[in-house]
CSV table of C-alpha atoms and ligand atoms in Angstrom, one decimal:
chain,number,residue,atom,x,y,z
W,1,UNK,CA,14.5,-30.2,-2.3
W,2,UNK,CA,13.4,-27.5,-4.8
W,3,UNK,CA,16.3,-26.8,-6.6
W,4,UNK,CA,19.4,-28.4,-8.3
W,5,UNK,CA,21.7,-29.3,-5.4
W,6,UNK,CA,24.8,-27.1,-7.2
W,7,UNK,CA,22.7,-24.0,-7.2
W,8,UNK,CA,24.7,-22.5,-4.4
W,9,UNK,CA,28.0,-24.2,-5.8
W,10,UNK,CA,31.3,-22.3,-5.5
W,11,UNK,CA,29.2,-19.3,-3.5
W,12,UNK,CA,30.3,-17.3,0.1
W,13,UNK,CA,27.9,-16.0,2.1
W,14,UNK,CA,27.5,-14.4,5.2
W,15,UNK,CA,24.0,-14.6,7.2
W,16,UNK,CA,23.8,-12.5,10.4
W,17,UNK,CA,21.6,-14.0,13.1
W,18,UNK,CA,22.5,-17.1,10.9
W,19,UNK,CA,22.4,-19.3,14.4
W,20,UNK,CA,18.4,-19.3,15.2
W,21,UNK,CA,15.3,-19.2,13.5
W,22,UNK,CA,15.1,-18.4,10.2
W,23,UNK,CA,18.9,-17.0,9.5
W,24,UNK,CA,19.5,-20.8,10.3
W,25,UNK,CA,17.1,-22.2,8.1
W,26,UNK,CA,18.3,-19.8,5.5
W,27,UNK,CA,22.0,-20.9,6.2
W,28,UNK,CA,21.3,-24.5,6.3
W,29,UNK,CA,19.7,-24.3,2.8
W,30,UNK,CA,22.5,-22.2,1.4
W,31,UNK,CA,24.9,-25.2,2.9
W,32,UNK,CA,22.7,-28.2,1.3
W,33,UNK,CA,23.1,-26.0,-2.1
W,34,UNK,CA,26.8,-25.9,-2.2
W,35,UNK,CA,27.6,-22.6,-0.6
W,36,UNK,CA,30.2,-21.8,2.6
W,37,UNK,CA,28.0,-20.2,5.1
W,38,UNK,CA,29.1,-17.6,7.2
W,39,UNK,CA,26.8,-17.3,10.5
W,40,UNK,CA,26.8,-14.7,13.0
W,41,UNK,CA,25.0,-13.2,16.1
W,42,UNK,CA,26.2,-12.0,19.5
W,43,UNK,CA,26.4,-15.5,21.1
W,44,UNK,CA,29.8,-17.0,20.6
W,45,UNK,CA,28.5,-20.7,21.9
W,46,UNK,CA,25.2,-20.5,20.1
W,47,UNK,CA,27.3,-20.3,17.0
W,48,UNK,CA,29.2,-22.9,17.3
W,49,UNK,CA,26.8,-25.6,18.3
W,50,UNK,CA,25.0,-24.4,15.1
W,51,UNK,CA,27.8,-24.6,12.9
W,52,UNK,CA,28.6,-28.3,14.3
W,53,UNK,CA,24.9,-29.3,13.3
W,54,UNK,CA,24.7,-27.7,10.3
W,55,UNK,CA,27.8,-29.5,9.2
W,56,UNK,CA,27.1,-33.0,10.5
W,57,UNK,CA,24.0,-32.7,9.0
W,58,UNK,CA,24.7,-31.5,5.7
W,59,UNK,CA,28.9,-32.0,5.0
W,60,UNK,CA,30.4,-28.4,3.5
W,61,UNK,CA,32.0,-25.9,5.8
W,62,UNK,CA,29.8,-23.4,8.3
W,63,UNK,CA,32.5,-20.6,9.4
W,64,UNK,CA,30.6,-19.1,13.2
W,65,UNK,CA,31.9,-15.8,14.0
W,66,UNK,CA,30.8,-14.0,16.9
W,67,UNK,CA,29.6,-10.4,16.2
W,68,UNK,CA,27.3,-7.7,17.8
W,69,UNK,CA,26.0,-5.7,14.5
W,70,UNK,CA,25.5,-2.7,16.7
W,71,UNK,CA,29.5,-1.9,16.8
W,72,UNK,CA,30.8,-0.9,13.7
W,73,UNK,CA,34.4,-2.0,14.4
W,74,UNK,CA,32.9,-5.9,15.2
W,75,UNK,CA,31.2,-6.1,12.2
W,76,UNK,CA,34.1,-4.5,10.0
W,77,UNK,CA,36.7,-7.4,11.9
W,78,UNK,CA,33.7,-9.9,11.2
W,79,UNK,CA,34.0,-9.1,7.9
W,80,UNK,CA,37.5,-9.1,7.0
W,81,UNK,CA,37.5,-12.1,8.9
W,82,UNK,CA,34.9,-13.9,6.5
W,83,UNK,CA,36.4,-12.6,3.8
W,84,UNK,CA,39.7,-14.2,4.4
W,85,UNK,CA,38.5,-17.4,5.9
W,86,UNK,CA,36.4,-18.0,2.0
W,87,UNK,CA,38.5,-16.6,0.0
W,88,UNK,CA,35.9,-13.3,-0.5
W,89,UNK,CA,32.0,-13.7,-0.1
W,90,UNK,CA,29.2,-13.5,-2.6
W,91,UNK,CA,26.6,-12.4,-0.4
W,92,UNK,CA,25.0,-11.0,2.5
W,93,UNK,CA,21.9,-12.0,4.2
W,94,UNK,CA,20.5,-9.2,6.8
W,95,UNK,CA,18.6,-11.2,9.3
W,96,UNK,CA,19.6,-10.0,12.3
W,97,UNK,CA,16.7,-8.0,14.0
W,98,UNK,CA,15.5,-7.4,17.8
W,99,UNK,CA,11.9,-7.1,18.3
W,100,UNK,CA,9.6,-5.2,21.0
W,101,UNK,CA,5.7,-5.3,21.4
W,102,UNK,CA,4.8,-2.9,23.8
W,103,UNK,CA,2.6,0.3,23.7
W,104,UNK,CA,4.8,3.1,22.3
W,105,UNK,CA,4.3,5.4,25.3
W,106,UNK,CA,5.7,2.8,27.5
W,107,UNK,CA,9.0,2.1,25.9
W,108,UNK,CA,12.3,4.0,26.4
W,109,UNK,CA,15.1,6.1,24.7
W,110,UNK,CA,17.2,2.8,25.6
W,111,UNK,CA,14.5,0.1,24.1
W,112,UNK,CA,14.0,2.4,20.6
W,113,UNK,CA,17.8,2.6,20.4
W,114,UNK,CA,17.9,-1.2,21.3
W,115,UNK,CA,15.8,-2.2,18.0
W,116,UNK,CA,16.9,0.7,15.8
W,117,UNK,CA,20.9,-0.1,16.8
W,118,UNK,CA,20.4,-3.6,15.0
W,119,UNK,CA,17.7,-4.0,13.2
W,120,UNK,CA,18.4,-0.1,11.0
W,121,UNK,CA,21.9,0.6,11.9
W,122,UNK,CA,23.1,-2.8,12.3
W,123,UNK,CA,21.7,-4.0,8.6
W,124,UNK,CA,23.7,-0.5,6.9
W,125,UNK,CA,27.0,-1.2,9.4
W,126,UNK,CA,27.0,-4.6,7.2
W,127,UNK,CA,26.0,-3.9,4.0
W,128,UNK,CA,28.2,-1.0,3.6
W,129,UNK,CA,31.6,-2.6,4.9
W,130,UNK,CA,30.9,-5.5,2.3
W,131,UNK,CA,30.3,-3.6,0.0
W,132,UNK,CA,33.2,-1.2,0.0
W,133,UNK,CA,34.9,-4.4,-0.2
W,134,UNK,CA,32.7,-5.7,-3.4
W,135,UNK,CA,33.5,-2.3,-5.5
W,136,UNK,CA,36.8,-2.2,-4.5
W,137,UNK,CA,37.6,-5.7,-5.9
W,138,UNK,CA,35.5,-5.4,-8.8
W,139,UNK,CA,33.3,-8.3,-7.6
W,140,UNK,CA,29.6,-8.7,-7.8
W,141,UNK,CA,27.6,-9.1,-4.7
W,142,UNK,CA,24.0,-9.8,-3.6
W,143,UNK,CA,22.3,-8.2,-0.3
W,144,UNK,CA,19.7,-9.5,0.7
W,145,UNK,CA,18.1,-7.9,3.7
W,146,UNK,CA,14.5,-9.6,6.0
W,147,UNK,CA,12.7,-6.8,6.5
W,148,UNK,CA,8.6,-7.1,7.5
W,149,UNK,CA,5.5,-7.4,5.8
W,150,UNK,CA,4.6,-4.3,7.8
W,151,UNK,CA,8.2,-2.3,6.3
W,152,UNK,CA,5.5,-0.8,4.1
W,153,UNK,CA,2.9,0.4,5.7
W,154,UNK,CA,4.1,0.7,9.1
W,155,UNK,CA,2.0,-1.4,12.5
W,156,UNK,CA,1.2,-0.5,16.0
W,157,UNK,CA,2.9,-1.6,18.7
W,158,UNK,CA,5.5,-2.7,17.2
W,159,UNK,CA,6.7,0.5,16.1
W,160,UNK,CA,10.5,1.0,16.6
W,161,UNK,CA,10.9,-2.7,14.3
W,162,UNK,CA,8.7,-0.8,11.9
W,163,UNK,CA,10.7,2.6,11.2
W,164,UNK,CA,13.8,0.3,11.2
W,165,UNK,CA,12.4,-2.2,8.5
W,166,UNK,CA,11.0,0.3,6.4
W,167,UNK,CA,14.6,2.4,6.4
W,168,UNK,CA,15.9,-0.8,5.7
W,169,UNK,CA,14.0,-1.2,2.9
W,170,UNK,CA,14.5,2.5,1.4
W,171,UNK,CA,18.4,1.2,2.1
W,172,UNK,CA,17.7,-1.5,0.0
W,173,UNK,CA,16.0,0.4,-2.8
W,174,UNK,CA,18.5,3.2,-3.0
W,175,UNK,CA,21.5,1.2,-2.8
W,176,UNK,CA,19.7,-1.0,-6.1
W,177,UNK,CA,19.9,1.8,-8.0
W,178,UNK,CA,23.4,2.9,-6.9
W,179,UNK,CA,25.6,-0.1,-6.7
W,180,UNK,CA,23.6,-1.9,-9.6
W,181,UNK,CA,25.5,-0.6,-12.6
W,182,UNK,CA,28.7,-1.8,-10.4
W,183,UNK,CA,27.4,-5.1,-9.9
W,184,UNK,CA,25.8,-5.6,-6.2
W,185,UNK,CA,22.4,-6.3,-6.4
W,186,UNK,CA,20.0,-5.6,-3.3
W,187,UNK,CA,16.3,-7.3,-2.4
W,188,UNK,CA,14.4,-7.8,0.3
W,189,UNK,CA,11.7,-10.5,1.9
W,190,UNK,CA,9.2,-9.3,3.7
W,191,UNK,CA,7.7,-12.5,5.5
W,192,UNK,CA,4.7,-12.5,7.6
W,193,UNK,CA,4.3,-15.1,10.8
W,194,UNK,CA,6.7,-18.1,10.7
W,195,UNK,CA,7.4,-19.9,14.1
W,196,UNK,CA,10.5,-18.9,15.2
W,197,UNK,CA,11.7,-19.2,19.1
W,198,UNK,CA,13.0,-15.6,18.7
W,199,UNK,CA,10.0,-14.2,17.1
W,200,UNK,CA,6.7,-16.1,19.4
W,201,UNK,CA,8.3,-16.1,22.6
W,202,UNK,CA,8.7,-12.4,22.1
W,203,UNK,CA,5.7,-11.5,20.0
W,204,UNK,CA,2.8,-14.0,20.5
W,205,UNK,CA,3.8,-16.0,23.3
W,206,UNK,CA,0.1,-17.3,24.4
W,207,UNK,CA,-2.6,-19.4,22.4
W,208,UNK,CA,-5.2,-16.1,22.7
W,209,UNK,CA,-2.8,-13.8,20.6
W,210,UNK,CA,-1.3,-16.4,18.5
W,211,UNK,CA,-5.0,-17.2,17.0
W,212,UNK,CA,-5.7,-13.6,16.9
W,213,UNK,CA,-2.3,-12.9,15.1
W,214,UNK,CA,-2.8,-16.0,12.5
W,215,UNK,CA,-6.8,-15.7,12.1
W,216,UNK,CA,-5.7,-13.1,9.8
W,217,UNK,CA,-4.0,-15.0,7.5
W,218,UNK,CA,-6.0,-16.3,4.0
W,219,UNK,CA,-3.8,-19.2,3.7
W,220,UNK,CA,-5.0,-19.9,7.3
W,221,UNK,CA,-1.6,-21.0,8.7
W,222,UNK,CA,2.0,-19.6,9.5
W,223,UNK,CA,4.7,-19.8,7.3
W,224,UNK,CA,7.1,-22.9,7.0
W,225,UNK,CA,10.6,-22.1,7.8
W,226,UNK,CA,11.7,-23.8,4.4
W,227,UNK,CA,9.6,-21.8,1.7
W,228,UNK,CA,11.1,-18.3,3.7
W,229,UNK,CA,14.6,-20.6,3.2
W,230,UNK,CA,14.2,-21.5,-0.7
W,231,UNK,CA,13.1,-18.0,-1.4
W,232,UNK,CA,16.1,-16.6,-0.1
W,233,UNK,CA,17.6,-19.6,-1.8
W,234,UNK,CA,16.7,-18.5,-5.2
W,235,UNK,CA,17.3,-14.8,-4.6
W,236,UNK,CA,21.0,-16.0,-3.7
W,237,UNK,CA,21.5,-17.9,-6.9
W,238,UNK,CA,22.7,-16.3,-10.5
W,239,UNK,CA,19.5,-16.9,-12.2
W,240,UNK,CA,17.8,-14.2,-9.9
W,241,UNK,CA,20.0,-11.8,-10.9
W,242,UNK,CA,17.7,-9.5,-12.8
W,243,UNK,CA,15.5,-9.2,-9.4
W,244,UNK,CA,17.5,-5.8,-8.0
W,245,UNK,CA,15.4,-3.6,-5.6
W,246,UNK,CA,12.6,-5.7,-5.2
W,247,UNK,CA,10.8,-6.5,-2.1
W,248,UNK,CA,9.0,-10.0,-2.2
W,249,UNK,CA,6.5,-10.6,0.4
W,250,UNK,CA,5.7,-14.2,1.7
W,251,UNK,CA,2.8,-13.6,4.2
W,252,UNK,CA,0.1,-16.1,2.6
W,253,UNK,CA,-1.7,-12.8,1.8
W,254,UNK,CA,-1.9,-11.4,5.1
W,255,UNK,CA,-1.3,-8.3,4.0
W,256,UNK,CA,-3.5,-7.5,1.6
W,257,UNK,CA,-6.0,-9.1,4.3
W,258,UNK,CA,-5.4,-6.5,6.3
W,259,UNK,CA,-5.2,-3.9,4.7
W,260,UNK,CA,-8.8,-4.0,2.4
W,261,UNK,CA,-11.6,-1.9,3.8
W,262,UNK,CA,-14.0,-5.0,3.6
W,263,UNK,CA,-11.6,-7.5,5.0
W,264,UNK,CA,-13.1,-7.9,8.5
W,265,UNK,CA,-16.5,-8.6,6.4
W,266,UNK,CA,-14.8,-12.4,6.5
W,267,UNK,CA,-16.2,-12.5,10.2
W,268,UNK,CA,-19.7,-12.4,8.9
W,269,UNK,CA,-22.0,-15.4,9.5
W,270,UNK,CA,-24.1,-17.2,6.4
W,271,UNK,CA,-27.1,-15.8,7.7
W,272,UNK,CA,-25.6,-11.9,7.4
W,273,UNK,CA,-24.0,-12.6,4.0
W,274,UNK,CA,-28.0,-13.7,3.0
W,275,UNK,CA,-29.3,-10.9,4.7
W,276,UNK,CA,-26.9,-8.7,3.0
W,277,UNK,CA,-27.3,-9.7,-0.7
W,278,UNK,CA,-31.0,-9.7,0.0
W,279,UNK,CA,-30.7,-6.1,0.9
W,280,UNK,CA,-28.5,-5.5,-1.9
W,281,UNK,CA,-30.5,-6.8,-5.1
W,282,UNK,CA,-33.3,-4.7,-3.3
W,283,UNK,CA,-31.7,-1.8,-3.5
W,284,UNK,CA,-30.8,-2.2,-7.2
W,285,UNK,CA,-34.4,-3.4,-7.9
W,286,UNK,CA,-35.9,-0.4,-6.6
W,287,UNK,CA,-33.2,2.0,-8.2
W,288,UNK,CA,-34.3,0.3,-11.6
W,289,UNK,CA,-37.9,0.6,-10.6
W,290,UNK,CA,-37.6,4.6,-9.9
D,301,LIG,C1,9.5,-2.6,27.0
D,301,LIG,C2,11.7,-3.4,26.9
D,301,LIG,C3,11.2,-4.7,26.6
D,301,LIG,C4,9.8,-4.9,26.5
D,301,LIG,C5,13.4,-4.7,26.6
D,301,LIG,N1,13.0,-3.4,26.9
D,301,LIG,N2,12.3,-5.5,26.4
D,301,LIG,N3,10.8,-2.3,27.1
D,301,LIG,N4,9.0,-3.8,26.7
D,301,LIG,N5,9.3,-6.1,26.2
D,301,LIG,C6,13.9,-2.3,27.2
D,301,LIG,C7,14.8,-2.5,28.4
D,301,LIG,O1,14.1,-2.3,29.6
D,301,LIG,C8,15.9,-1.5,28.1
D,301,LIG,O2,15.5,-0.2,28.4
D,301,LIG,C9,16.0,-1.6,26.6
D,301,LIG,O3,14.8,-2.1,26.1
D,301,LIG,C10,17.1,-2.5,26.1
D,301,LIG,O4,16.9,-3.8,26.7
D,301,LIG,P1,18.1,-4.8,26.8
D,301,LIG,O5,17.4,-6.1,27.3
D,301,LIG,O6,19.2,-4.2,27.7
D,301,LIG,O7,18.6,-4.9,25.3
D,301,LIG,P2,19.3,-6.1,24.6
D,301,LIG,O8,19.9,-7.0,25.6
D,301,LIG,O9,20.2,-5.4,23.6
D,301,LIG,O10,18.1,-6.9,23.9
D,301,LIG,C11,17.5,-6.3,22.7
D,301,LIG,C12,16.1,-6.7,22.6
D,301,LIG,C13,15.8,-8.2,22.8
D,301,LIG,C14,15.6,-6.3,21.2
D,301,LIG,C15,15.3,-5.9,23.7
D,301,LIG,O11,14.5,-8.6,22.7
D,301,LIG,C16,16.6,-9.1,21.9
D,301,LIG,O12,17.8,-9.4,22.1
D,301,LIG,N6,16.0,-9.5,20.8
D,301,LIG,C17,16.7,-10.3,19.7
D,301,LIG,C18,15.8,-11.3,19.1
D,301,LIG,C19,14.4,-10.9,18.7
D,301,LIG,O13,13.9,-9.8,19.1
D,301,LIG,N7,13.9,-11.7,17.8
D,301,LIG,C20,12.5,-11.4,17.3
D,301,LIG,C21,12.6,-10.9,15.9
D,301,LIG,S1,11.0,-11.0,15.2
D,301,LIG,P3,15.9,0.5,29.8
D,301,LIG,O14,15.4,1.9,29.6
D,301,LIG,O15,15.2,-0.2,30.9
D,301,LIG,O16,17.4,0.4,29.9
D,301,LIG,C22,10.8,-9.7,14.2
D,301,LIG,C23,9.5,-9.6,13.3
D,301,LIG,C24,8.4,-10.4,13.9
D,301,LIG,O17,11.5,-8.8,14.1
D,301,LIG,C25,7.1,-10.5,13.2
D,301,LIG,C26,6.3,-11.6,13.8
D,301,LIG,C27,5.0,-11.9,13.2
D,302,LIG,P1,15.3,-14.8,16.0
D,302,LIG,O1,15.6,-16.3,16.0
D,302,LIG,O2,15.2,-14.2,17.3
D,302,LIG,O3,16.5,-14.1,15.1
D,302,LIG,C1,17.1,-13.0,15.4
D,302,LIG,C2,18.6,-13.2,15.3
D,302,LIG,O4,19.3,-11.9,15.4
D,302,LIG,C3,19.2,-14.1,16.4
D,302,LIG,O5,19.9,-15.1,15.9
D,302,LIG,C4,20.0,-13.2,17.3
D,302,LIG,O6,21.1,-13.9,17.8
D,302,LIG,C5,20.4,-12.1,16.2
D,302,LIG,N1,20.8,-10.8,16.9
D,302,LIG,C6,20.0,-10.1,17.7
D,302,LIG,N2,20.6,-9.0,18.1
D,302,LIG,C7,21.9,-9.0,17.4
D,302,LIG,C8,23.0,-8.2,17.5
D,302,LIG,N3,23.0,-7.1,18.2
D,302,LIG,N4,24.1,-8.5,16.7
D,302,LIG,C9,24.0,-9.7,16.0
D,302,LIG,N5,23.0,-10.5,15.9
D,302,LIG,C10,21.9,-10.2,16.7
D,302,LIG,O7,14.0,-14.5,15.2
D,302,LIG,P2,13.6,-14.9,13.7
D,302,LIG,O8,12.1,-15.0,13.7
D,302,LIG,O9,14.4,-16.0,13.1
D,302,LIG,O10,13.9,-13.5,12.9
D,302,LIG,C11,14.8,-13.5,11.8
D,302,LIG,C12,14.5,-12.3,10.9
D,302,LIG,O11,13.2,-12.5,10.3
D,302,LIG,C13,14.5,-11.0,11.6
D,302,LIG,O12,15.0,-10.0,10.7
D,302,LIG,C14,13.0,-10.7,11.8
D,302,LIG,O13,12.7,-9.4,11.9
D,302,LIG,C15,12.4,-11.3,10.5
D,302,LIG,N6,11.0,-11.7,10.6
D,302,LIG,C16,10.6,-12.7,11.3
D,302,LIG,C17,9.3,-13.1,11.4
D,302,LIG,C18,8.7,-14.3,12.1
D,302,LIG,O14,7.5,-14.4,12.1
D,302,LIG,N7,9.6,-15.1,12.6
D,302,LIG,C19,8.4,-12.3,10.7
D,302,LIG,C20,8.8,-11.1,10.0
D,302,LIG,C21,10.2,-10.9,9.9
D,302,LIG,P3,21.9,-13.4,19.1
D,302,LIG,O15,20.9,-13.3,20.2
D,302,LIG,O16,22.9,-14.6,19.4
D,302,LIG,O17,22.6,-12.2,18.8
């Protein structure tokens, strides 16, 4: 493990969508670094089984509460139900997100509302009933929201996630400023490709797109579910606590991949990056010649 096993020590924290992918992984490295975890999602069973593992695995206490982020009134119960069952919590992990790849055209009113409802609305309905509850104890709290390495810049196809993650993120930034003088601090991670369940059955489910989708990557692999975990880890713990409106990005550089005008040259053979410099120091010659 990366860090000193108390770093969590003494710590609440709630982690929606804490039962799968990477809210698990998250949660399960919170639990090994002394915090009570908090996990929630919208299936009650799910939960439960999780919490069990987690705690078998690891000792500490894993509180599941069953919660659909899109209703305001489940989230505020959720809440003041985590609250009471630790005593208060110390932070809030946003991880709870629904996902569509389809051509824009072809989705419906019903499908945006679908991603928007918990990824945008979902994320706010959380982070605001917390922390009404932070400033009106006087306590500090962290937010930390998983947003996208495309929250930035926007993507095709996926575009409902998109608008979500990037108002997400302005959430995130705003509320920095805002709540930071009152002690709630508020980042983001914006992770590229990790393998997930949720996220490849949904998003590259066959061998064709999953080598298209990761042939972009510099690092030339997906992420591991730990380094997204002991990231958040560390964003969790006091010694981060100068880090406030920040968006760290753990993509193995696939963004910046993507988004240079020459990036695609990395498809060109030896024999084209010969013919090309060959053509280049010929040009220059004959510029100095004229
Ligand atoms: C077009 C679709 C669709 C699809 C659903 N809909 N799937 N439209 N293409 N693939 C439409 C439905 O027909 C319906 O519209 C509307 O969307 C709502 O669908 P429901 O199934 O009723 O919604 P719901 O049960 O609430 O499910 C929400 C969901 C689902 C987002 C659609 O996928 C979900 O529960 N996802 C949670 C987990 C998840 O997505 N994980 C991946 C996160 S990965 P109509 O008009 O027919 O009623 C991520 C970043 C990934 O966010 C980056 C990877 C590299
Ligand atoms: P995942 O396992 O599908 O996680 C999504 C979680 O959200 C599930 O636990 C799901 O549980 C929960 N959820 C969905 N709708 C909900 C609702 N209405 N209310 C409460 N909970 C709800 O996928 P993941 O890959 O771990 O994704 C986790 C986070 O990472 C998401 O924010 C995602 O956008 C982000 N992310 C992932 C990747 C990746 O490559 N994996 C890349 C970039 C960003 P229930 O179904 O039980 O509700």
């Amino acid at each position: 493990m990366t860090f000193r096993p108390d770093l969590l020590q003494g710590k609440a924290i709630l982690v929606t969508g804490g039962g799968t992918g990477l809210g698990r992984a998250m949660g399960e490295r919170f639990l090994q670094l002394g915090a009570t975890v908090v996990i929630s999602s919208r299936r009650e069973a799910l939960l439960q089984g999780a919490a069990d593992e987690m705690m078998a695995a690891h000792g500490g206490t894993v509180v599941p509460l069953a919660c659909d982020v899109r209703d305001p009134e489940a989230v505020a119960r959720t809440i003041a139900a985590a609250w009471e069952r630790c005593g208060g919590l110390d932070g809030l992990v946003n991880n709870a997100a629904g996902n569509i790849a389809a051509p824009t055209e072809r989705l419906s009113h019903r499908a945006v509302d679908a991603v928007l409802g918990i990824v945008l609305h979902g994320s706010f309905y959380c982070t605001l009933e917390l922390g009404k509850r932070w400033l009106e104890a006087g306590r500090k709290g962290r937010v930390l929201s998983i947003v996208t390495s495309y929250a930035e810049g926007g993507s095709a196809y996926v575009v409902p996630s998109a608008a979500a993650k990037a108002g997400v993120l302005a959430m995130t930034r705003s509320l920095a400023v805002e709540w930071g003088p009152r002690g709630i601090t508020c980042n983001a991670i914006a992770p590229g490709p990790f393998p997930t369940k949720g996220a490849w059955d949904r998003l590259l489910p066959d061998a064709t797109i999953l080598e298209s989708a990761l042939g972009r990557i510099p690092l030339q692999r997906p992420g591991r579910l730990e380094e997204l975990a002991d990231l958040a880890a560390f964003l969790m713990a006091d010694i981060s606590e100068y880090i406030n409106g920040d968006c760290i990005t753990i993509d193995g550089g696939e963004k910046l991949k993507g988004g240079g005008q020459f990036s695609w040259m990395g498809q060109l053979t030896p024999a084209q990056w010969a013919a090309l410099e060959a053509s280049a120091r010929g040009a220059t010659q004959q510029d100095r010649g004229a």
